[in-house]
Amino acid sequence: MKRFFLGTILIIVGLLYIMSANSYAQQKPAPYPLGLVADLTGRMSDMGTAIKRGMDIAIDNVNAAGGVNGRQIKAFVYDGESDPSKSVLHSKRLIEVDKAAILMGYNLSGATMASIQTAESGKTVLYSASASEKIWIPTKKWIYNVVPRQWEASIPMLIEVLQQKGVKKIAYIYIDTTYGQTGKETFDRAVKEMKFTPAIVEKYAPGTTDVAPQITHIKAAGADGILITGNLADTVMVIKNARDMGFTGPIVSDYAIVGPEFIQLGGKYVEGVVTTSLKALVAPELPANDPQKKVAMALYNEYIKRHGSFSLYAGHIWDEIYLLVEALKKVDPKLDPTKDADLIKIRAQLRDNLEQIKGFVGQNGIFNYSPDNHNGLPPRCYVPVVVEGGKWRLYKK
């Protein structure tokens, strides 16, 4: 009898525990869903992988701190495969099937440009981690960006570096993609405003494995310095071709190359190459009074702890996530992202709230968004960096 009575009590206690757990689960608010499209495979996988890793760091930290408005953040992740058409398909799925409140990632300029119409028609913010100014100029209602354009953060600064090194005849060579074409337009503007005549301008197609003809033209033009706008692997290819063909002048590169992979792939060939970067890449070398030092060190240390060497592309998604957090704080907390009518409102409030953000200290710079500027970054928000002793170091003139 006693055993029966004790067993009954245990059963009742167990049922009460299960009911209590189920009740808690039912009361726990649904998470805010975000969609990530990043190139985890293909020619841009170095960037996409770093973006995915940076997203994991940021979301883990936000959720560990309690999330936003009592809700966690949940990511739906898709591989853009370095193919803009795949990014369009993923964007559509994220909006219509996964019901994402916002789209993020997009490390390829071409993928961003291809996906803009999908985001605009779906009335969902697309947050790009790509460099082309065509993404946000002219302003598009639902499109935001966290990467400074080449005019503010790269090409004019690199021209100055070459000139300081005594270069008189600058050659410019670029990859024939959206990113490279924007670089060419930026270079043309710099030529006019900085009042110099380039030695020669050359280009190469994506997938090119040899630029010997272009280097031959550059040498024949008498160039004594080279500025490259390319992505990581192809930029290494251009540098190797130039050095193997006897070009000895300074070489600088636009900012899509910064990461440990560039040094691993280029080895001795890339020693001394100067580019520009967000500050987290050289966070330990920043002065103590730099307003970005705290956030730069936080990301740098966590990324190094998890992955061994730092990639700046993690900084792009860090900015996207934490800018999202700022915007979510002002979203009506009663709105439920699992309800279609509420999700529409969340998306609209996110868009409006992002546009009001001022003075946000991020990895790429200090953001000040406005209705006519969905990039929000000032000139010289990046710093020059150089490969020195097989490492990225702050470049000192």
PDB file of N, CA and C in Angstrom, residues 32-90:
ATOM      1  N   TYR A  32      13.323  36.492 -32.610  1.00  0.00           N
ATOM      2  CA  TYR A  32      13.333  37.309 -33.820  1.00  0.00           C
ATOM      3  C   TYR A  32      14.129  36.550 -34.886  1.00  0.00           C
ATOM      4  N   PRO A  33      13.518  36.258 -36.029  1.00  0.00           N
ATOM      5  CA  PRO A  33      14.238  35.506 -37.061  1.00  0.00           C
ATOM      6  C   PRO A  33      14.989  36.434 -38.020  1.00  0.00           C
ATOM      7  N   LEU A  34      16.247  36.137 -38.258  1.00  0.00           N
ATOM      8  CA  LEU A  34      16.987  36.874 -39.294  1.00  0.00           C
ATOM      9  C   LEU A  34      17.485  35.885 -40.326  1.00  0.00           C
ATOM     10  N   GLY A  35      17.689  36.374 -41.534  1.00  0.00           N
ATOM     11  CA  GLY A  35      18.189  35.530 -42.606  1.00  0.00           C
ATOM     12  C   GLY A  35      19.594  35.931 -43.000  1.00  0.00           C
ATOM     13  N   LEU A  36      20.485  34.966 -43.101  1.00  0.00           N
ATOM     14  CA  LEU A  36      21.859  35.236 -43.529  1.00  0.00           C
ATOM     15  C   LEU A  36      22.112  34.563 -44.866  1.00  0.00           C
ATOM     16  N   VAL A  37      22.578  35.366 -45.832  1.00  0.00           N
ATOM     17  CA  VAL A  37      23.054  34.830 -47.098  1.00  0.00           C
ATOM     18  C   VAL A  37      24.535  35.171 -47.190  1.00  0.00           C
ATOM     19  N   ALA A  38      25.391  34.159 -47.159  1.00  0.00           N
ATOM     20  CA  ALA A  38      26.836  34.362 -47.212  1.00  0.00           C
ATOM     21  C   ALA A  38      27.447  33.288 -48.098  1.00  0.00           C
ATOM     22  N   ASP A  39      28.537  33.647 -48.751  1.00  0.00           N
ATOM     23  CA  ASP A  39      29.177  32.719 -49.680  1.00  0.00           C
ATOM     24  C   ASP A  39      30.094  31.758 -48.917  1.00  0.00           C
ATOM     25  N   LEU A  40      29.529  30.647 -48.497  1.00  0.00           N
ATOM     26  CA  LEU A  40      30.276  29.656 -47.725  1.00  0.00           C
ATOM     27  C   LEU A  40      31.094  28.733 -48.621  1.00  0.00           C
ATOM     28  N   THR A  41      30.768  28.731 -49.911  1.00  0.00           N
ATOM     29  CA  THR A  41      31.543  27.989 -50.904  1.00  0.00           C
ATOM     30  C   THR A  41      31.753  28.886 -52.118  1.00  0.00           C
ATOM     31  N   GLY A  42      32.606  28.456 -53.038  1.00  0.00           N
ATOM     32  CA  GLY A  42      32.877  29.249 -54.234  1.00  0.00           C
ATOM     33  C   GLY A  42      34.041  30.203 -54.036  1.00  0.00           C
ATOM     34  N   ARG A  43      34.274  31.077 -55.011  1.00  0.00           N
ATOM     35  CA  ARG A  43      35.470  31.912 -55.018  1.00  0.00           C
ATOM     36  C   ARG A  43      35.501  32.942 -53.904  1.00  0.00           C
ATOM     37  N   MET A  44      34.353  33.244 -53.271  1.00  0.00           N
ATOM     38  CA  MET A  44      34.303  34.235 -52.201  1.00  0.00           C
ATOM     39  C   MET A  44      34.088  33.596 -50.835  1.00  0.00           C
ATOM     40  N   SER A  45      34.395  32.310 -50.728  1.00  0.00           N
ATOM     41  CA  SER A  45      34.095  31.584 -49.491  1.00  0.00           C
ATOM     42  C   SER A  45      34.903  32.078 -48.298  1.00  0.00           C
ATOM     43  N   ASP A  46      36.082  32.656 -48.530  1.00  0.00           N
ATOM     44  CA  ASP A  46      36.857  33.185 -47.409  1.00  0.00           C
ATOM     45  C   ASP A  46      36.081  34.286 -46.693  1.00  0.00           C
ATOM     46  N   MET A  47      35.441  35.143 -47.469  1.00  0.00           N
ATOM     47  CA  MET A  47      34.633  36.216 -46.882  1.00  0.00           C
ATOM     48  C   MET A  47      33.383  35.651 -46.209  1.00  0.00           C
ATOM     49  N   GLY A  48      32.680  34.795 -46.944  1.00  0.00           N
ATOM     50  CA  GLY A  48      31.423  34.272 -46.427  1.00  0.00           C
ATOM     51  C   GLY A  48      31.592  33.474 -45.152  1.00  0.00           C
ATOM     52  N   THR A  49      32.659  32.688 -45.078  1.00  0.00           N
ATOM     53  CA  THR A  49      32.920  31.893 -43.880  1.00  0.00           C
ATOM     54  C   THR A  49      33.187  32.796 -42.678  1.00  0.00           C
ATOM     55  N   ALA A  50      33.969  33.857 -42.886  1.00  0.00           N
ATOM     56  CA  ALA A  50      34.253  34.793 -41.791  1.00  0.00           C
ATOM     57  C   ALA A  50      32.990  35.507 -41.345  1.00  0.00           C
ATOM     58  N   ILE A  51      32.111  35.819 -42.282  1.00  0.00           N
ATOM     59  CA  ILE A  51      30.852  36.468 -41.934  1.00  0.00           C
ATOM     60  C   ILE A  51      29.985  35.539 -41.092  1.00  0.00           C
ATOM     61  N   LYS A  52      29.908  34.275 -41.482  1.00  0.00           N
ATOM     62  CA  LYS A  52      29.138  33.309 -40.688  1.00  0.00           C
ATOM     63  C   LYS A  52      29.718  33.187 -39.279  1.00  0.00           C
ATOM     64  N   ARG A  53      31.036  33.138 -39.170  1.00  0.00           N
ATOM     65  CA  ARG A  53      31.670  33.038 -37.860  1.00  0.00           C
ATOM     66  C   ARG A  53      31.401  34.294 -37.022  1.00  0.00           C
ATOM     67  N   GLY A  54      31.496  35.450 -37.657  1.00  0.00           N
ATOM     68  CA  GLY A  54      31.225  36.698 -36.942  1.00  0.00           C
ATOM     69  C   GLY A  54      29.785  36.781 -36.472  1.00  0.00           C
ATOM     70  N   MET A  55      28.864  36.287 -37.301  1.00  0.00           N
ATOM     71  CA  MET A  55      27.457  36.259 -36.909  1.00  0.00           C
ATOM     72  C   MET A  55      27.258  35.380 -35.677  1.00  0.00           C
ATOM     73  N   ASP A  56      27.890  34.216 -35.661  1.00  0.00           N
ATOM     74  CA  ASP A  56      27.756  33.306 -34.515  1.00  0.00           C
ATOM     75  C   ASP A  56      28.233  33.983 -33.232  1.00  0.00           C
ATOM     76  N   ILE A  57      29.359  34.685 -33.322  1.00  0.00           N
ATOM     77  CA  ILE A  57      29.887  35.389 -32.145  1.00  0.00           C
ATOM     78  C   ILE A  57      28.902  36.434 -31.653  1.00  0.00           C
ATOM     79  N   ALA A  58      28.412  37.253 -32.570  1.00  0.00           N
ATOM     80  CA  ALA A  58      27.511  38.347 -32.184  1.00  0.00           C
ATOM     81  C   ALA A  58      26.199  37.820 -31.615  1.00  0.00           C
ATOM     82  N   ILE A  59      25.592  36.849 -32.283  1.00  0.00           N
ATOM     83  CA  ILE A  59      24.310  36.313 -31.806  1.00  0.00           C
ATOM     84  C   ILE A  59      24.476  35.601 -30.471  1.00  0.00           C
ATOM     85  N   ASP A  60      25.553  34.846 -30.319  1.00  0.00           N
ATOM     86  CA  ASP A  60      25.798  34.177 -29.039  1.00  0.00           C
ATOM     87  C   ASP A  60      25.868  35.192 -27.906  1.00  0.00           C
ATOM     88  N   ASN A  61      26.564  36.294 -28.147  1.00  0.00           N
ATOM     89  CA  ASN A  61      26.712  37.314 -27.104  1.00  0.00           C
ATOM     90  C   ASN A  61      25.397  38.027 -26.811  1.00  0.00           C
ATOM     91  N   VAL A  62      24.651  38.340 -27.850  1.00  0.00           N
ATOM     92  CA  VAL A  62      23.354  39.016 -27.656  1.00  0.00           C
ATOM     93  C   VAL A  62      22.398  38.109 -26.896  1.00  0.00           C
ATOM     94  N   ASN A  63      22.306  36.859 -27.305  1.00  0.00           N
ATOM     95  CA  ASN A  63      21.385  35.930 -26.646  1.00  0.00           C
ATOM     96  C   ASN A  63      21.799  35.616 -25.214  1.00  0.00           C
ATOM     97  N   ALA A  64      23.113  35.516 -24.972  1.00  0.00           N
ATOM     98  CA  ALA A  64      23.600  35.256 -23.618  1.00  0.00           C
ATOM     99  C   ALA A  64      23.263  36.409 -22.674  1.00  0.00           C
ATOM    100  N   ALA A  65      23.149  37.613 -23.244  1.00  0.00           N
ATOM    101  CA  ALA A  65      22.811  38.795 -22.441  1.00  0.00           C
ATOM    102  C   ALA A  65      21.305  38.979 -22.294  1.00  0.00           C
ATOM    103  N   GLY A  66      20.531  38.011 -22.764  1.00  0.00           N
ATOM    104  CA  GLY A  66      19.079  38.086 -22.598  1.00  0.00           C
ATOM    105  C   GLY A  66      18.316  38.404 -23.858  1.00  0.00           C
ATOM    106  N   GLY A  67      19.028  38.580 -24.980  1.00  0.00           N
ATOM    107  CA  GLY A  67      18.340  38.882 -26.229  1.00  0.00           C
ATOM    108  C   GLY A  67      17.850  40.315 -26.282  1.00  0.00           C
ATOM    109  N   VAL A  68      16.790  40.536 -27.022  1.00  0.00           N
ATOM    110  CA  VAL A  68      16.213  41.877 -27.183  1.00  0.00           C
ATOM    111  C   VAL A  68      14.711  41.804 -26.951  1.00  0.00           C
ATOM    112  N   ASN A  69      14.209  42.683 -26.130  1.00  0.00           N
ATOM    113  CA  ASN A  69      12.773  42.710 -25.813  1.00  0.00           C
ATOM    114  C   ASN A  69      12.287  41.364 -25.273  1.00  0.00           C
ATOM    115  N   GLY A  70      13.191  40.669 -24.572  1.00  0.00           N
ATOM    116  CA  GLY A  70      12.823  39.376 -24.009  1.00  0.00           C
ATOM    117  C   GLY A  70      12.832  38.244 -25.014  1.00  0.00           C
ATOM    118  N   ARG A  71      13.279  38.527 -26.239  1.00  0.00           N
ATOM    119  CA  ARG A  71      13.321  37.503 -27.277  1.00  0.00           C
ATOM    120  C   ARG A  71      14.769  37.224 -27.678  1.00  0.00           C
ATOM    121  N   GLN A  72      15.041  35.965 -28.001  1.00  0.00           N
ATOM    122  CA  GLN A  72      16.335  35.600 -28.546  1.00  0.00           C
ATOM    123  C   GLN A  72      16.366  35.945 -30.038  1.00  0.00           C
ATOM    124  N   ILE A  73      17.531  35.841 -30.640  1.00  0.00           N
ATOM    125  CA  ILE A  73      17.677  36.015 -32.086  1.00  0.00           C
ATOM    126  C   ILE A  73      18.006  34.657 -32.693  1.00  0.00           C
ATOM    127  N   LYS A  74      17.313  34.317 -33.759  1.00  0.00           N
ATOM    128  CA  LYS A  74      17.529  33.030 -34.431  1.00  0.00           C
ATOM    129  C   LYS A  74      17.893  33.293 -35.889  1.00  0.00           C
ATOM    130  N   ALA A  75      18.908  32.608 -36.395  1.00  0.00           N
ATOM    131  CA  ALA A  75      19.358  32.825 -37.770  1.00  0.00           C
ATOM    132  C   ALA A  75      19.000  31.653 -38.680  1.00  0.00           C
ATOM    133  N   PHE A  76      18.512  31.984 -39.868  1.00  0.00           N
ATOM    134  CA  PHE A  76      18.368  31.020 -40.958  1.00  0.00           C
ATOM    135  C   PHE A  76      19.529  31.294 -41.915  1.00  0.00           C
ATOM    136  N   VAL A  77      20.345  30.298 -42.179  1.00  0.00           N
ATOM    137  CA  VAL A  77      21.589  30.505 -42.932  1.00  0.00           C
ATOM    138  C   VAL A  77      21.551  29.783 -44.270  1.00  0.00           C
ATOM    139  N   TYR A  78      21.905  30.522 -45.343  1.00  0.00           N
ATOM    140  CA  TYR A  78      21.972  29.942 -46.678  1.00  0.00           C
ATOM    141  C   TYR A  78      23.299  30.295 -47.340  1.00  0.00           C
ATOM    142  N   ASP A  79      23.814  29.364 -48.127  1.00  0.00           N
ATOM    143  CA  ASP A  79      25.072  29.530 -48.843  1.00  0.00           C
ATOM    144  C   ASP A  79      24.807  30.159 -50.208  1.00  0.00           C
ATOM    145  N   GLY A  80      25.343  31.375 -50.418  1.00  0.00           N
ATOM    146  CA  GLY A  80      25.180  32.034 -51.711  1.00  0.00           C
ATOM    147  C   GLY A  80      26.034  31.418 -52.805  1.00  0.00           C
ATOM    148  N   GLU A  81      27.004  30.579 -52.437  1.00  0.00           N
ATOM    149  CA  GLU A  81      27.840  29.831 -53.375  1.00  0.00           C
ATOM    150  C   GLU A  81      28.613  30.743 -54.334  1.00  0.00           C
ATOM    151  N   SER A  82      28.803  32.013 -53.961  1.00  0.00           N
ATOM    152  CA  SER A  82      29.492  32.990 -54.820  1.00  0.00           C
ATOM    153  C   SER A  82      28.773  33.156 -56.161  1.00  0.00           C
ATOM    154  N   ASP A  83      27.456  32.953 -56.143  1.00  0.00           N
ATOM    155  CA  ASP A  83      26.631  33.021 -57.354  1.00  0.00           C
ATOM    156  C   ASP A  83      25.442  33.942 -57.070  1.00  0.00           C
ATOM    157  N   PRO A  84      25.398  35.148 -57.671  1.00  0.00           N
ATOM    158  CA  PRO A  84      24.313  36.090 -57.389  1.00  0.00           C
ATOM    159  C   PRO A  84      22.915  35.506 -57.570  1.00  0.00           C
ATOM    160  N   SER A  85      22.741  34.622 -58.544  1.00  0.00           N
ATOM    161  CA  SER A  85      21.409  34.058 -58.774  1.00  0.00           C
ATOM    162  C   SER A  85      20.952  33.217 -57.587  1.00  0.00           C
ATOM    163  N   LYS A  86      21.894  32.546 -56.913  1.00  0.00           N
ATOM    164  CA  LYS A  86      21.546  31.756 -55.728  1.00  0.00           C
ATOM    165  C   LYS A  86      21.118  32.678 -54.580  1.00  0.00           C
ATOM    166  N   SER A  87      21.778  33.818 -54.473  1.00  0.00           N
ATOM    167  CA  SER A  87      21.419  34.763 -53.410  1.00  0.00           C
ATOM    168  C   SER A  87      20.004  35.292 -53.600  1.00  0.00           C
ATOM    169  N   VAL A  88      19.593  35.482 -54.829  1.00  0.00           N
ATOM    170  CA  VAL A  88      18.228  35.941 -55.101  1.00  0.00           C
ATOM    171  C   VAL A  88      17.223  34.891 -54.643  1.00  0.00           C
ATOM    172  N   LEU A  89      17.464  33.632 -54.979  1.00  0.00           N
ATOM    173  CA  LEU A  89      16.560  32.554 -54.580  1.00  0.00           C
ATOM    174  C   LEU A  89      16.485  32.433 -53.061  1.00  0.00           C
ATOM    175  N   HIS A  90      17.635  32.537 -52.393  1.00  0.00           N
ATOM    176  CA  HIS A  90      17.653  32.444 -50.935  1.00  0.00           C
ATOM    177  C   HIS A  90      16.915  33.628 -50.315  1.00  0.00           C
TER     178      HIS A  90
END
